[in-house]
Amino acid sequence: MQSARRSLTTLARGAALLAAVTVGAAGCSSKKSFEVSGLCGRKVDSALVAPFLPKGETLKVDDGISAPEQPRCQVYVDGDLRLYVRGNIDKADFDILKATERSMRRLGNPAPADGIGDGATIADRGAMAVQACTYKGEERQYILEIDSVDHPANTVERREALQKLLRAHLPVIMKAEGCRP
């Protein structure tokens, strides 16, 4: 009788230990949501970046690839590039949207977007906006590009999120770079 009781006790302890390890392992591997409040060294509303970031275990924001007049940053979740933001101050004498039309097609179904800068294009996996500005007393244009976007999975939601981020971030990054509309 005592050996049957001992066996049940041992089984109960084993089951409890297995449950604890399983719960602990699940807690260790649980994925979390991330907040990014800065892109390319500029403040950004984290709610505008959140749609592009799947849940994961690690987040890395690399702002170290920027240069004067060319802010650049990459956002990685679990080592996968999820967002690449590039800004450029360029000469005002050419139509960048027309010049990059072919490269925008690689991002999937580019279409004009109204009300963003002097012109904008939103594609399935990226976006671009252009705004004329004065930089160091010269007529220039500011170009903001966002690509490497594949989250959220729903393309309509992704395009809407790209449009919101582009609309909000263009004036912020232009001002920070000293490019006045």
PDB file of C-alpha atoms in Angstrom:
ATOM      1  CA  MET A   1       0.000   0.000   0.000  1.00  0.00           C
ATOM      2  CA  GLN A   2       2.830   2.343   0.910  1.00  0.00           C
ATOM      3  CA  SER A   3       4.591   1.657  -2.377  1.00  0.00           C
ATOM      4  CA  ALA A   4       1.413   2.525  -4.324  1.00  0.00           C
ATOM      5  CA  ARG A   5       1.162   5.776  -2.339  1.00  0.00           C
ATOM      6  CA  ARG A   6       4.833   6.501  -3.036  1.00  0.00           C
ATOM      7  CA  SER A   7       4.306   5.879  -6.751  1.00  0.00           C
ATOM      8  CA  LEU A   8       1.349   8.272  -6.814  1.00  0.00           C
ATOM      9  CA  THR A   9       3.336  10.897  -4.922  1.00  0.00           C
ATOM     10  CA  THR A  10       6.258  10.495  -7.321  1.00  0.00           C
ATOM     11  CA  LEU A  11       3.896  10.748 -10.305  1.00  0.00           C
ATOM     12  CA  ALA A  12       2.247  13.846  -8.837  1.00  0.00           C
ATOM     13  CA  ARG A  13       5.629  15.484  -8.230  1.00  0.00           C
ATOM     14  CA  GLY A  14       6.756  14.584 -11.748  1.00  0.00           C
ATOM     15  CA  ALA A  15       3.571  16.028 -13.236  1.00  0.00           C
ATOM     16  CA  ALA A  16       3.944  19.211 -11.175  1.00  0.00           C
ATOM     17  CA  LEU A  17       7.574  19.559 -12.251  1.00  0.00           C
ATOM     18  CA  LEU A  18       6.667  18.990 -15.899  1.00  0.00           C
ATOM     19  CA  ALA A  19       3.877  21.588 -15.664  1.00  0.00           C
ATOM     20  CA  ALA A  20       6.257  24.120 -14.074  1.00  0.00           C
ATOM     21  CA  VAL A  21       8.890  23.564 -16.758  1.00  0.00           C
ATOM     22  CA  THR A  22       6.290  23.826 -19.525  1.00  0.00           C
ATOM     23  CA  VAL A  23       4.850  27.060 -18.109  1.00  0.00           C
ATOM     24  CA  GLY A  24       8.355  28.457 -17.575  1.00  0.00           C
ATOM     25  CA  ALA A  25       9.424  27.543 -21.105  1.00  0.00           C
ATOM     26  CA  ALA A  26       6.290  29.094 -22.544  1.00  0.00           C
ATOM     27  CA  GLY A  27       7.002  32.277 -20.577  1.00  0.00           C
ATOM     28  CA  CYS A  28      10.566  32.418 -21.895  1.00  0.00           C
ATOM     29  CA  SER A  29       9.563  32.007 -25.512  1.00  0.00           C
ATOM     30  CA  SER A  30       6.529  34.283 -25.455  1.00  0.00           C
ATOM     31  CA  LYS A  31       6.678  37.010 -28.035  1.00  0.00           C
ATOM     32  CA  LYS A  32       6.198  40.635 -27.096  1.00  0.00           C
ATOM     33  CA  SER A  33       5.061  43.817 -28.779  1.00  0.00           C
ATOM     34  CA  PHE A  34       7.591  46.578 -29.350  1.00  0.00           C
ATOM     35  CA  GLU A  35       7.519  50.363 -29.238  1.00  0.00           C
ATOM     36  CA  VAL A  36       9.769  52.531 -31.387  1.00  0.00           C
ATOM     37  CA  SER A  37       9.651  56.235 -30.514  1.00  0.00           C
ATOM     38  CA  GLY A  38      12.471  57.390 -32.774  1.00  0.00           C
ATOM     39  CA  LEU A  39      13.408  56.858 -36.411  1.00  0.00           C
ATOM     40  CA  CYS A  40      16.689  58.112 -37.860  1.00  0.00           C
ATOM     41  CA  GLY A  41      17.337  60.070 -34.681  1.00  0.00           C
ATOM     42  CA  ARG A  42      13.984  61.854 -34.917  1.00  0.00           C
ATOM     43  CA  LYS A  43      11.022  61.491 -32.586  1.00  0.00           C
ATOM     44  CA  VAL A  44       8.110  59.558 -34.045  1.00  0.00           C
ATOM     45  CA  ASP A  45       4.725  58.545 -32.683  1.00  0.00           C
ATOM     46  CA  SER A  46       5.245  54.897 -31.692  1.00  0.00           C
ATOM     47  CA  ALA A  47       1.651  54.118 -32.736  1.00  0.00           C
ATOM     48  CA  LEU A  48       2.630  54.951 -36.346  1.00  0.00           C
ATOM     49  CA  VAL A  49       5.519  52.450 -36.320  1.00  0.00           C
ATOM     50  CA  ALA A  50       3.754  49.685 -34.373  1.00  0.00           C
ATOM     51  CA  PRO A  51       1.777  48.227 -37.330  1.00  0.00           C
ATOM     52  CA  PHE A  52       5.037  47.307 -39.091  1.00  0.00           C
ATOM     53  CA  LEU A  53       6.490  45.396 -36.152  1.00  0.00           C
ATOM     54  CA  PRO A  54       5.351  41.827 -35.611  1.00  0.00           C
ATOM     55  CA  LYS A  55       5.580  40.383 -32.128  1.00  0.00           C
ATOM     56  CA  GLY A  56       8.977  38.943 -31.409  1.00  0.00           C
ATOM     57  CA  GLU A  57      11.748  38.431 -28.914  1.00  0.00           C
ATOM     58  CA  THR A  58      14.283  41.094 -29.948  1.00  0.00           C
ATOM     59  CA  LEU A  59      14.106  44.588 -31.404  1.00  0.00           C
ATOM     60  CA  LYS A  60      17.022  46.495 -32.924  1.00  0.00           C
ATOM     61  CA  VAL A  61      16.849  50.039 -34.301  1.00  0.00           C
ATOM     62  CA  ASP A  62      20.000  50.890 -36.269  1.00  0.00           C
ATOM     63  CA  ASP A  63      20.438  54.654 -36.676  1.00  0.00           C
ATOM     64  CA  GLY A  64      24.184  54.356 -37.225  1.00  0.00           C
ATOM     65  CA  ILE A  65      23.942  54.353 -41.018  1.00  0.00           C
ATOM     66  CA  SER A  66      23.023  58.043 -41.348  1.00  0.00           C
ATOM     67  CA  ALA A  67      25.141  60.784 -42.898  1.00  0.00           C
ATOM     68  CA  PRO A  68      24.657  64.566 -43.147  1.00  0.00           C
ATOM     69  CA  GLU A  69      21.633  65.300 -45.340  1.00  0.00           C
ATOM     70  CA  GLN A  70      20.923  61.556 -45.508  1.00  0.00           C
ATOM     71  CA  PRO A  71      19.240  60.162 -42.386  1.00  0.00           C
ATOM     72  CA  ARG A  72      18.913  56.390 -42.553  1.00  0.00           C
ATOM     73  CA  CYS A  73      17.602  53.817 -40.130  1.00  0.00           C
ATOM     74  CA  GLN A  74      16.629  50.185 -40.107  1.00  0.00           C
ATOM     75  CA  VAL A  75      14.310  48.424 -37.696  1.00  0.00           C
ATOM     76  CA  TYR A  76      14.767  44.699 -37.092  1.00  0.00           C
ATOM     77  CA  VAL A  77      12.565  42.248 -35.206  1.00  0.00           C
ATOM     78  CA  ASP A  78      14.255  38.957 -34.349  1.00  0.00           C
ATOM     79  CA  GLY A  79      17.009  39.781 -36.844  1.00  0.00           C
ATOM     80  CA  ASP A  80      14.624  40.365 -39.777  1.00  0.00           C
ATOM     81  CA  LEU A  81      14.535  43.820 -41.413  1.00  0.00           C
ATOM     82  CA  ARG A  82      10.991  45.161 -40.968  1.00  0.00           C
ATOM     83  CA  LEU A  83      11.341  48.837 -41.832  1.00  0.00           C
ATOM     84  CA  TYR A  84      13.957  50.820 -43.723  1.00  0.00           C
ATOM     85  CA  VAL A  85      13.612  54.615 -43.659  1.00  0.00           C
ATOM     86  CA  ARG A  86      15.751  56.893 -45.841  1.00  0.00           C
ATOM     87  CA  GLY A  87      15.762  60.644 -46.225  1.00  0.00           C
ATOM     88  CA  ASN A  88      17.652  62.732 -48.764  1.00  0.00           C
ATOM     89  CA  ILE A  89      18.043  66.403 -49.498  1.00  0.00           C
ATOM     90  CA  ASP A  90      18.505  66.598 -53.242  1.00  0.00           C
ATOM     91  CA  LYS A  91      18.509  69.048 -56.124  1.00  0.00           C
ATOM     92  CA  ALA A  92      15.110  70.387 -57.045  1.00  0.00           C
ATOM     93  CA  ASP A  93      15.535  70.136 -60.802  1.00  0.00           C
ATOM     94  CA  PHE A  94      14.183  66.638 -61.414  1.00  0.00           C
ATOM     95  CA  ASP A  95      11.016  64.635 -60.761  1.00  0.00           C
ATOM     96  CA  ILE A  96      12.106  61.953 -58.314  1.00  0.00           C
ATOM     97  CA  LEU A  97       8.732  60.189 -58.383  1.00  0.00           C
ATOM     98  CA  LYS A  98       8.988  59.742 -62.142  1.00  0.00           C
ATOM     99  CA  ALA A  99      12.665  58.785 -61.928  1.00  0.00           C
ATOM    100  CA  THR A 100      11.946  56.076 -59.362  1.00  0.00           C
ATOM    101  CA  GLU A 101       8.711  54.803 -60.867  1.00  0.00           C
ATOM    102  CA  ARG A 102      10.369  51.560 -61.940  1.00  0.00           C
ATOM    103  CA  SER A 103      11.878  50.875 -58.517  1.00  0.00           C
ATOM    104  CA  MET A 104       8.541  51.612 -56.847  1.00  0.00           C
ATOM    105  CA  ARG A 105       6.928  48.943 -59.037  1.00  0.00           C
ATOM    106  CA  ARG A 106       9.194  46.346 -57.398  1.00  0.00           C
ATOM    107  CA  LEU A 107       7.455  47.247 -54.111  1.00  0.00           C
ATOM    108  CA  GLY A 108       4.089  46.269 -55.603  1.00  0.00           C
ATOM    109  CA  ASN A 109       1.266  48.240 -57.219  1.00  0.00           C
ATOM    110  CA  PRO A 110       2.447  51.837 -56.664  1.00  0.00           C
ATOM    111  CA  ALA A 111      -0.275  54.480 -56.649  1.00  0.00           C
ATOM    112  CA  PRO A 112      -0.241  58.235 -56.025  1.00  0.00           C
ATOM    113  CA  ALA A 113      -1.241  59.409 -52.558  1.00  0.00           C
ATOM    114  CA  ASP A 114      -2.835  62.825 -52.118  1.00  0.00           C
ATOM    115  CA  GLY A 115      -2.044  65.319 -49.404  1.00  0.00           C
ATOM    116  CA  ILE A 116       1.517  64.252 -48.634  1.00  0.00           C
ATOM    117  CA  GLY A 117       4.200  66.777 -49.546  1.00  0.00           C
ATOM    118  CA  ASP A 118       4.344  67.789 -53.205  1.00  0.00           C
ATOM    119  CA  GLY A 119       3.732  64.209 -54.249  1.00  0.00           C
ATOM    120  CA  ALA A 120       3.777  60.727 -52.835  1.00  0.00           C
ATOM    121  CA  THR A 121       3.518  57.140 -53.964  1.00  0.00           C
ATOM    122  CA  ILE A 122       2.298  54.289 -51.791  1.00  0.00           C
ATOM    123  CA  ALA A 123       3.058  50.700 -52.809  1.00  0.00           C
ATOM    124  CA  ASP A 124       2.308  47.343 -51.206  1.00  0.00           C
ATOM    125  CA  ARG A 125       5.686  47.144 -49.415  1.00  0.00           C
ATOM    126  CA  GLY A 126       6.945  50.729 -49.365  1.00  0.00           C
ATOM    127  CA  ALA A 127       6.296  54.411 -49.966  1.00  0.00           C
ATOM    128  CA  MET A 128       7.964  57.625 -51.083  1.00  0.00           C
ATOM    129  CA  ALA A 129       7.171  61.313 -50.658  1.00  0.00           C
ATOM    130  CA  VAL A 130       8.776  64.478 -52.019  1.00  0.00           C
ATOM    131  CA  GLN A 131       8.531  68.037 -50.720  1.00  0.00           C
ATOM    132  CA  ALA A 132      10.166  71.166 -52.151  1.00  0.00           C
ATOM    133  CA  CYS A 133      12.175  73.049 -49.559  1.00  0.00           C
ATOM    134  CA  THR A 134      14.862  75.621 -48.964  1.00  0.00           C
ATOM    135  CA  TYR A 135      18.085  74.218 -47.582  1.00  0.00           C
ATOM    136  CA  LYS A 136      20.994  76.519 -46.736  1.00  0.00           C
ATOM    137  CA  GLY A 137      19.433  79.225 -48.920  1.00  0.00           C
ATOM    138  CA  GLU A 138      19.062  76.972 -51.988  1.00  0.00           C
ATOM    139  CA  GLU A 139      15.983  75.481 -53.617  1.00  0.00           C
ATOM    140  CA  ARG A 140      16.027  71.746 -52.911  1.00  0.00           C
ATOM    141  CA  GLN A 141      13.656  68.856 -52.446  1.00  0.00           C
ATOM    142  CA  TYR A 142      13.356  66.456 -49.581  1.00  0.00           C
ATOM    143  CA  ILE A 143      12.795  62.785 -50.416  1.00  0.00           C
ATOM    144  CA  LEU A 144      11.533  60.354 -47.796  1.00  0.00           C
ATOM    145  CA  GLU A 145      11.475  56.647 -48.632  1.00  0.00           C
ATOM    146  CA  ILE A 146      10.155  53.751 -46.578  1.00  0.00           C
ATOM    147  CA  ASP A 147      10.561  50.143 -47.669  1.00  0.00           C
ATOM    148  CA  SER A 148      11.257  46.550 -46.633  1.00  0.00           C
ATOM    149  CA  VAL A 149       7.727  46.461 -45.225  1.00  0.00           C
ATOM    150  CA  ASP A 150       5.817  43.181 -45.192  1.00  0.00           C
ATOM    151  CA  HIS A 151       3.834  43.479 -41.967  1.00  0.00           C
ATOM    152  CA  PRO A 152       0.888  43.662 -41.365  1.00  0.00           C
ATOM    153  CA  ALA A 153       0.006  40.734 -43.605  1.00  0.00           C
ATOM    154  CA  ASN A 154      -3.121  42.508 -44.903  1.00  0.00           C
ATOM    155  CA  THR A 155      -1.962  44.683 -47.821  1.00  0.00           C
ATOM    156  CA  VAL A 156      -4.744  47.260 -47.411  1.00  0.00           C
ATOM    157  CA  GLU A 157      -3.845  47.762 -43.731  1.00  0.00           C
ATOM    158  CA  ARG A 158      -0.142  47.946 -44.611  1.00  0.00           C
ATOM    159  CA  ARG A 159      -0.723  50.615 -47.289  1.00  0.00           C
ATOM    160  CA  GLU A 160      -2.868  52.672 -44.886  1.00  0.00           C
ATOM    161  CA  ALA A 161      -0.183  52.427 -42.190  1.00  0.00           C
ATOM    162  CA  LEU A 162       2.499  53.487 -44.700  1.00  0.00           C
ATOM    163  CA  GLN A 163       0.443  56.501 -45.719  1.00  0.00           C
ATOM    164  CA  LYS A 164      -0.066  57.588 -42.092  1.00  0.00           C
ATOM    165  CA  LEU A 165       3.632  57.222 -41.249  1.00  0.00           C
ATOM    166  CA  LEU A 166       4.759  59.042 -44.396  1.00  0.00           C
ATOM    167  CA  ARG A 167       2.303  61.909 -43.822  1.00  0.00           C
ATOM    168  CA  ALA A 168       3.361  62.385 -40.188  1.00  0.00           C
ATOM    169  CA  HIS A 169       7.116  61.790 -40.493  1.00  0.00           C
ATOM    170  CA  LEU A 170       7.892  63.884 -43.615  1.00  0.00           C
ATOM    171  CA  PRO A 171       7.497  67.310 -41.946  1.00  0.00           C
ATOM    172  CA  VAL A 172       9.287  66.123 -38.779  1.00  0.00           C
ATOM    173  CA  ILE A 173      12.350  64.785 -40.550  1.00  0.00           C
ATOM    174  CA  MET A 174      12.500  67.753 -42.949  1.00  0.00           C
ATOM    175  CA  LYS A 175      12.454  70.221 -40.075  1.00  0.00           C
ATOM    176  CA  ALA A 176      15.130  68.281 -38.208  1.00  0.00           C
ATOM    177  CA  GLU A 177      17.370  68.354 -41.277  1.00  0.00           C
ATOM    178  CA  GLY A 178      16.847  72.109 -41.741  1.00  0.00           C
ATOM    179  CA  CYS A 179      14.930  71.785 -45.004  1.00  0.00           C
ATOM    180  CA  ARG A 180      12.128  74.399 -44.794  1.00  0.00           C
ATOM    181  CA  PRO A 181       9.033  74.160 -47.037  1.00  0.00           C
TER     182      PRO A 181
END
